[in-house]
Amino acid sequence: MLLVMKQNATQDQIDDVIERIEAAGFTARPIPGGHRTAIGILHNQGAVDPARFQGLPGVKELIPVTRPYKLVSRETKPENTVVRMGDVAIGEGKPVLMAGPCAVESLEQCMAIGKSVKESGAEMFRGGAFKPRTSPYSFQGLGEEGLKILAAVREETGLKIVTEVMDNETFDLVEEYSDMVQIGTRNMQNFALLRRAGLAKKPVMLKRGMSATIDEWLMAAEYIMERGNDQIVLCERGIRTFAMHSRNTLDLSAITVVRKESHLPIITDPSHAGGHRCQVGPLARASAAMGVDGMMIEVHNDPAAALSDGGQSLYPHQFSKLAQQIFDIHDLVRTQGEI
Ligand SMILES: O=C[C@H](O)[C@H](O)COP(=O)(O)O
Ligand SMILES: C=C(OP(=O)(O)O)C(=O)O
């Protein structure tokens, strides 16, 4: 249930309504928004009787939220959320490119890639210090040493850092070094991790589980927002299908559905979707045409020697050309408008 206050409602009236909601045993969650003051009524078992709050001073109306995900739903917040990290804004128009290697391997590697992707228009640097690998014998990441390398790249280039957190034990550490914390496809329904992410002071990028429906994905985001963190970016990174020609299937149609259902920004990861270098460009260009808020793209200066995902990593010169195409296509679609 969403309680909408009148435009001229006073702070005292808002506080009074919040107090009454809490006194009734529910949770009151003010929803930030430019056009209205709204308060989500959460943790109700069964329907909330609107008569309880209707008619209170300053209350305009009570709107039932029909979707199972309440806070991430557009029913609750009609305007788009913009996720901000200093001067980088995701969801404000220009697609934000996050580029870098799959795994942080060394300072030299990350500096070289960081400088090059920055020059090509990326605003964020990606790279895993804690790597979720299929095999326990594969490179698992440099851990804290990797995080320090990422911090050095930020220092040198000004790029914001997005990096994956795999568990609650290392959450504080990853949060400290990063600008945006990434929750990967394999952990999309790790509810303990989602709850911890909800307490984070940094934005969270939530990748879609490789076998998750859109409802499950949005419910996972709800876990984060329910705890108080409303700075969430959704990332479509491909789902498992019967198709064997690509590593995953990039579900472009999910973008239109998520846009309709949720106010959160949405980006894609064409690298993990395609899984092959030759597929990354076309999937990225298609994503740009869908009007995504950004993209995460793997770039390596020596893909043949990469410790993870070399086959799907672009060479820096390829990224440079692709970045320009992404900006051009995005602009074209935006200026021509919806059909
Ligand atoms: O980046 C994500 C994974 O760690 C990466 O794609 C490697 O996957 P793999 O361990 O199955 O090779
Ligand atoms: C592990 C990653 O991706 P995903 O969770 O989509 O596999 C990654 O981006 O490093």
Coordinates of C-alpha atoms and ligand atoms in Angstrom, one line a residue:
M1 CA 0.0 0.0 0.0
L2 CA 1.2 3.5 -0.9
L3 CA 0.1 6.5 1.1
V4 CA 0.4 9.8 -0.9
M5 CA 0.5 13.0 1.0
K6 CA -1.1 16.3 -0.2
Q7 CA 1.3 18.6 -1.9
N8 CA 0.9 21.2 0.9
A9 CA 1.3 18.6 3.7
T10 CA 3.5 19.9 6.5
Q11 CA 6.4 17.9 8.0
D12 CA 4.5 17.5 11.2
Q13 CA 1.6 15.9 9.3
I14 CA 4.1 13.6 7.5
D15 CA 5.7 12.6 10.8
D16 CA 2.4 12.0 12.4
V17 CA 1.3 9.6 9.6
I18 CA 4.6 7.7 9.8
E19 CA 4.1 7.4 13.6
R20 CA 0.6 6.0 13.1
I21 CA 1.8 3.5 10.5
E22 CA 4.5 2.2 12.8
A23 CA 2.1 2.2 15.8
A24 CA -0.2 -0.1 13.8
G25 CA 2.7 -2.6 13.5
F26 CA 3.7 -1.9 9.9
T27 CA 6.9 -0.3 8.5
A28 CA 6.6 3.2 7.0
R29 CA 9.1 3.9 4.3
P30 CA 9.2 7.4 2.8
I31 CA 9.7 7.2 -1.0
P32 CA 12.0 9.8 -2.4
G33 CA 10.5 11.6 -5.4
G34 CA 10.5 15.0 -6.9
H35 CA 6.8 15.4 -7.5
R36 CA 5.1 14.1 -4.3
T37 CA 5.7 12.8 -0.8
A38 CA 4.7 9.2 -0.7
I39 CA 5.1 6.7 2.1
G40 CA 5.2 3.0 1.5
I41 CA 3.4 0.8 4.1
L42 CA 5.4 -2.4 4.3
H43 CA 5.4 -5.7 6.2
N44 CA 1.7 -6.0 6.4
Q45 CA 0.4 -9.5 6.5
G46 CA -2.8 -9.3 4.4
A47 CA -4.5 -6.1 3.2
V48 CA -4.2 -2.8 5.0
D49 CA -7.5 -1.2 5.7
P50 CA -7.3 2.2 3.9
A51 CA -9.9 3.6 6.3
R52 CA -7.2 3.6 9.0
F53 CA -5.2 6.4 7.4
Q54 CA -7.7 8.0 5.0
G55 CA -8.8 11.3 6.3
L56 CA -5.8 12.0 8.4
P57 CA -4.6 15.6 8.1
G58 CA -2.4 16.0 5.0
V59 CA -3.2 12.6 3.5
K60 CA -4.3 12.7 -0.2
E61 CA -4.9 9.1 -1.1
L62 CA -4.0 5.5 -0.5
I63 CA -3.0 3.4 -3.5
P64 CA -2.8 -0.4 -3.5
V65 CA 0.5 -1.6 -4.9
T66 CA -0.4 -4.6 -6.9
R67 CA 3.0 -5.9 -7.7
P68 CA 4.8 -8.3 -5.3
Y69 CA 7.9 -6.0 -5.5
K70 CA 6.8 -2.9 -3.7
L71 CA 9.6 -0.4 -3.4
V72 CA 11.3 -1.1 -6.8
S73 CA 7.9 -0.9 -8.6
R74 CA 7.0 2.0 -10.8
E75 CA 3.6 2.0 -9.1
T76 CA 5.4 3.2 -6.0
K77 CA 7.7 5.7 -7.7
P78 CA 6.7 6.8 -11.2
E79 CA 9.9 8.8 -12.0
N80 CA 13.2 7.1 -13.0
T81 CA 15.8 6.6 -10.3
V82 CA 19.2 8.1 -11.1
V83 CA 22.2 6.4 -9.4
R84 CA 25.0 8.9 -8.6
M85 CA 28.6 8.4 -7.8
G86 CA 30.2 11.9 -7.7
D87 CA 30.0 13.2 -11.3
V88 CA 28.9 9.9 -12.8
A89 CA 25.1 9.5 -13.1
I90 CA 23.5 6.3 -14.2
G91 CA 19.9 6.8 -15.5
E92 CA 20.2 10.4 -16.5
G93 CA 20.4 10.0 -20.3
K94 CA 24.0 9.3 -21.4
P95 CA 24.9 5.6 -21.3
V96 CA 27.6 5.0 -18.7
L97 CA 30.3 2.6 -19.9
M98 CA 32.0 0.4 -17.4
A99 CA 35.0 -1.3 -18.9
G100 CA 38.0 -3.3 -17.9
P101 CA 39.3 -6.9 -17.5
C102 CA 37.3 -9.8 -16.1
A103 CA 39.9 -10.2 -13.3
V104 CA 42.4 -7.8 -11.8
E105 CA 45.7 -9.4 -12.6
S106 CA 48.3 -6.8 -11.9
L107 CA 48.8 -3.1 -11.5
E108 CA 50.4 -2.7 -14.9
Q109 CA 47.6 -4.5 -16.6
C110 CA 44.9 -2.5 -14.9
M111 CA 46.6 0.9 -15.4
A112 CA 47.1 0.2 -19.1
I113 CA 43.5 -0.8 -19.7
G114 CA 42.2 1.9 -17.4
K115 CA 43.9 4.7 -19.2
S116 CA 42.9 3.4 -22.6
V117 CA 39.2 2.9 -21.7
K118 CA 39.0 6.3 -20.1
E119 CA 40.3 7.8 -23.3
S120 CA 37.6 6.0 -25.2
G121 CA 34.8 7.4 -23.0
A122 CA 34.3 4.9 -20.2
E123 CA 33.4 6.5 -16.9
M124 CA 33.8 3.4 -14.7
F125 CA 36.5 0.7 -14.5
R126 CA 35.4 -2.9 -13.9
G127 CA 37.5 -5.8 -12.7
G128 CA 37.1 -8.6 -10.2
A129 CA 39.3 -9.0 -7.2
F130 CA 37.1 -11.8 -5.8
K131 CA 36.2 -14.1 -8.7
P132 CA 33.3 -16.5 -8.8
R133 CA 34.8 -19.3 -10.9
T134 CA 33.2 -22.5 -12.1
S135 CA 36.3 -24.5 -11.2
P136 CA 38.1 -24.3 -7.9
Y137 CA 41.3 -24.7 -9.9
S138 CA 40.8 -21.5 -11.9
F139 CA 42.2 -18.2 -10.9
Q140 CA 40.2 -16.9 -7.9
G141 CA 41.3 -13.3 -7.9
L142 CA 43.9 -11.3 -6.0
G143 CA 41.6 -10.5 -3.1
E144 CA 42.5 -7.3 -1.1
E145 CA 45.6 -6.8 -3.2
G146 CA 43.3 -6.6 -6.3
L147 CA 41.1 -4.0 -4.5
K148 CA 44.2 -1.9 -3.8
I149 CA 45.1 -2.0 -7.5
L150 CA 41.5 -0.9 -8.4
A151 CA 41.9 2.0 -6.0
A152 CA 45.2 3.0 -7.7
V153 CA 43.4 3.0 -11.1
R154 CA 40.7 5.3 -9.7
E155 CA 43.4 7.6 -8.2
E156 CA 45.3 7.8 -11.5
T157 CA 42.4 7.9 -14.0
G158 CA 39.4 9.3 -12.1
L159 CA 37.4 6.3 -13.2
K160 CA 34.8 5.1 -10.7
I161 CA 35.3 1.5 -9.6
V162 CA 32.7 -1.4 -9.8
T163 CA 33.8 -4.7 -8.5
E164 CA 32.1 -7.9 -7.3
V165 CA 31.4 -8.9 -3.7
M166 CA 30.9 -12.6 -3.2
D167 CA 30.0 -13.0 0.5
N168 CA 29.2 -11.2 3.7
E169 CA 32.6 -11.8 5.2
T170 CA 34.4 -9.6 2.6
F171 CA 31.5 -7.1 2.1
D172 CA 33.1 -4.3 4.3
L173 CA 36.4 -4.6 2.5
V174 CA 34.8 -4.5 -1.0
E175 CA 32.5 -1.7 -0.1
E176 CA 35.4 0.4 1.3
Y177 CA 37.4 0.2 -2.0
S178 CA 34.7 0.4 -4.5
D179 CA 32.3 3.1 -5.8
M180 CA 29.6 0.6 -6.7
V181 CA 29.4 -3.0 -5.4
Q182 CA 28.5 -5.7 -7.9
I183 CA 26.4 -8.7 -7.0
G184 CA 26.9 -11.3 -9.7
T185 CA 24.6 -13.7 -11.5
R186 CA 25.5 -16.6 -9.2
N187 CA 24.6 -14.7 -6.1
M188 CA 21.4 -13.0 -7.2
Q189 CA 19.3 -15.0 -4.8
N190 CA 21.9 -15.1 -1.9
F191 CA 19.4 -13.4 0.5
A192 CA 21.9 -12.8 3.3
L193 CA 24.2 -11.0 0.8
L194 CA 21.2 -9.0 -0.6
R195 CA 20.3 -7.9 3.0
R196 CA 23.8 -6.8 3.7
A197 CA 23.8 -4.9 0.4
G198 CA 20.7 -3.1 1.6
L199 CA 22.7 -1.6 4.4
A200 CA 25.6 -0.5 2.2
K201 CA 26.4 3.1 1.8
K202 CA 27.5 2.5 -1.8
P203 CA 25.3 1.8 -4.9
V204 CA 24.8 -1.8 -5.8
M205 CA 24.8 -3.3 -9.3
L206 CA 22.5 -6.4 -9.3
K207 CA 23.1 -8.8 -12.2
R208 CA 20.2 -11.0 -13.3
G209 CA 20.5 -14.6 -12.2
M210 CA 21.3 -16.7 -15.2
S211 CA 18.1 -18.7 -14.7
A212 CA 16.0 -16.0 -13.0
T213 CA 12.7 -14.6 -14.2
I214 CA 12.2 -10.9 -14.2
D215 CA 9.9 -11.1 -11.2
E216 CA 12.6 -13.0 -9.2
W217 CA 15.2 -10.4 -10.3
L218 CA 13.0 -7.5 -9.1
M219 CA 12.3 -9.3 -5.9
A220 CA 16.0 -9.7 -5.3
A221 CA 16.3 -5.9 -5.8
E222 CA 13.4 -5.5 -3.3
Y223 CA 15.5 -7.2 -0.7
I224 CA 18.2 -4.6 -1.1
M225 CA 15.8 -1.6 -1.1
E226 CA 13.7 -3.0 1.8
R227 CA 16.8 -2.6 4.0
G228 CA 17.2 1.1 3.0
N229 CA 19.5 1.2 0.0
D230 CA 17.7 2.6 -3.0
Q231 CA 20.8 3.1 -5.2
I232 CA 20.5 0.0 -7.3
V233 CA 21.4 -0.6 -11.0
L234 CA 20.0 -3.7 -12.7
C235 CA 22.2 -5.5 -15.2
E236 CA 20.9 -7.9 -17.8
R237 CA 23.8 -10.2 -18.5
G238 CA 22.2 -13.0 -20.5
I239 CA 20.2 -16.0 -19.4
R240 CA 20.5 -19.8 -19.9
T241 CA 18.6 -21.0 -22.9
F242 CA 18.8 -24.0 -25.2
A243 CA 21.0 -22.0 -27.5
M244 CA 24.6 -23.2 -27.7
H245 CA 26.0 -20.6 -30.1
S246 CA 26.5 -18.1 -27.4
R247 CA 27.5 -18.4 -23.7
N248 CA 24.2 -17.0 -22.6
T249 CA 21.2 -15.4 -24.4
L250 CA 21.0 -11.6 -24.0
D251 CA 17.4 -11.0 -23.1
L252 CA 16.9 -7.7 -24.7
S253 CA 13.1 -7.9 -24.3
A254 CA 13.7 -7.8 -20.5
I255 CA 14.8 -4.2 -20.9
T256 CA 11.4 -3.0 -22.0
V257 CA 9.6 -5.0 -19.3
V258 CA 11.9 -3.7 -16.5
R259 CA 11.5 -0.2 -17.7
K260 CA 7.8 -0.5 -17.5
E261 CA 7.8 -2.3 -14.1
S262 CA 10.5 -0.5 -12.3
H263 CA 12.0 2.9 -11.8
L264 CA 15.6 1.5 -11.5
P265 CA 18.2 2.1 -14.2
I266 CA 19.0 -0.9 -16.3
I267 CA 22.3 -1.7 -18.1
T268 CA 23.5 -4.8 -20.1
D269 CA 26.7 -6.9 -20.1
P270 CA 27.2 -8.0 -23.7
S271 CA 30.5 -9.7 -22.8
H272 CA 29.1 -12.3 -20.5
A273 CA 26.0 -12.7 -22.7
G274 CA 27.8 -13.4 -25.9
G275 CA 30.9 -15.1 -24.4
H276 CA 32.8 -14.7 -27.7
R277 CA 34.6 -11.5 -28.8
C278 CA 32.8 -11.4 -32.1
Q279 CA 29.4 -11.2 -30.4
V280 CA 30.2 -8.4 -28.1
G281 CA 29.9 -5.5 -30.6
P282 CA 26.6 -6.5 -32.1
L283 CA 25.0 -7.2 -28.7
A284 CA 26.4 -3.8 -27.4
R285 CA 25.0 -2.0 -30.4
A286 CA 21.6 -3.6 -30.0
S287 CA 21.6 -2.7 -26.3
A288 CA 22.4 0.9 -27.2
A289 CA 19.4 0.9 -29.6
M290 CA 17.3 -0.3 -26.7
G291 CA 18.2 2.8 -24.8
V292 CA 20.0 1.2 -21.9
D293 CA 21.4 3.4 -19.1
G294 CA 24.9 1.9 -19.5
M295 CA 26.9 -1.2 -20.3
M296 CA 29.6 -3.3 -18.7
I297 CA 32.1 -4.5 -21.2
E298 CA 35.3 -6.6 -20.7
V299 CA 38.5 -5.2 -22.2
H300 CA 41.9 -6.7 -22.0
N301 CA 45.3 -5.5 -23.3
D302 CA 46.4 -9.1 -23.9
P303 CA 43.3 -11.3 -24.1
A304 CA 45.3 -14.4 -25.1
A305 CA 47.1 -14.3 -21.7
A306 CA 44.0 -13.3 -19.6
L307 CA 43.5 -15.3 -16.5
S308 CA 39.7 -15.2 -17.0
D309 CA 37.4 -14.6 -19.9
G310 CA 40.0 -13.7 -22.5
G311 CA 37.9 -15.1 -25.3
Q312 CA 35.1 -12.6 -24.7
S313 CA 37.4 -9.6 -24.0
L314 CA 37.7 -6.8 -26.5
Y315 CA 41.1 -5.3 -27.5
P316 CA 41.4 -1.7 -26.4
H317 CA 41.2 -0.4 -30.0
Q318 CA 38.0 -2.4 -30.5
F319 CA 36.4 -0.9 -27.4
S320 CA 37.4 2.5 -28.5
K321 CA 35.5 2.1 -31.8
L322 CA 32.5 0.4 -30.1
A323 CA 32.2 3.1 -27.4
Q324 CA 31.7 5.7 -30.2
Q325 CA 29.2 3.5 -31.9
I326 CA 27.3 3.1 -28.6
F327 CA 27.1 6.8 -28.0
D328 CA 26.1 7.5 -31.6
I329 CA 23.3 4.9 -31.7
H330 CA 22.0 5.9 -28.3
D331 CA 21.9 9.5 -29.4
L332 CA 20.1 8.7 -32.6
V333 CA 17.4 6.7 -30.8
R334 CA 17.0 9.3 -28.1
T335 CA 16.7 12.2 -30.5
Q336 CA 14.3 10.3 -32.9
G337 CA 12.1 9.4 -30.0
E338 CA 9.9 6.4 -29.3
I339 CA 7.6 5.1 -32.1
Ligands
LIG1 O1 33.3 -13.1 -14.7 C1 32.6 -14.1 -14.3 C2 33.2 -15.4 -14.2 O2 34.1 -15.4 -13.1 C3 33.9 -15.6 -15.5 O3 33.0 -15.5 -16.5 C4 34.6 -17.0 -15.5 O4 33.7 -18.0 -15.5 P1 34.2 -19.5 -15.5 O5 34.8 -19.7 -14.1 O6 33.0 -20.3 -15.7 O7 35.3 -19.5 -16.5
LIG2 C1 31.2 -12.5 -12.7 C2 30.8 -11.6 -13.5 O1 29.7 -11.6 -14.2 P1 28.4 -12.6 -14.1 O2 28.0 -12.5 -12.6 O3 27.4 -11.9 -15.0 O4 28.8 -13.9 -14.5 C3 31.6 -10.4 -13.8 O5 31.1 -9.4 -14.3 O6 32.8 -10.4 -13.4

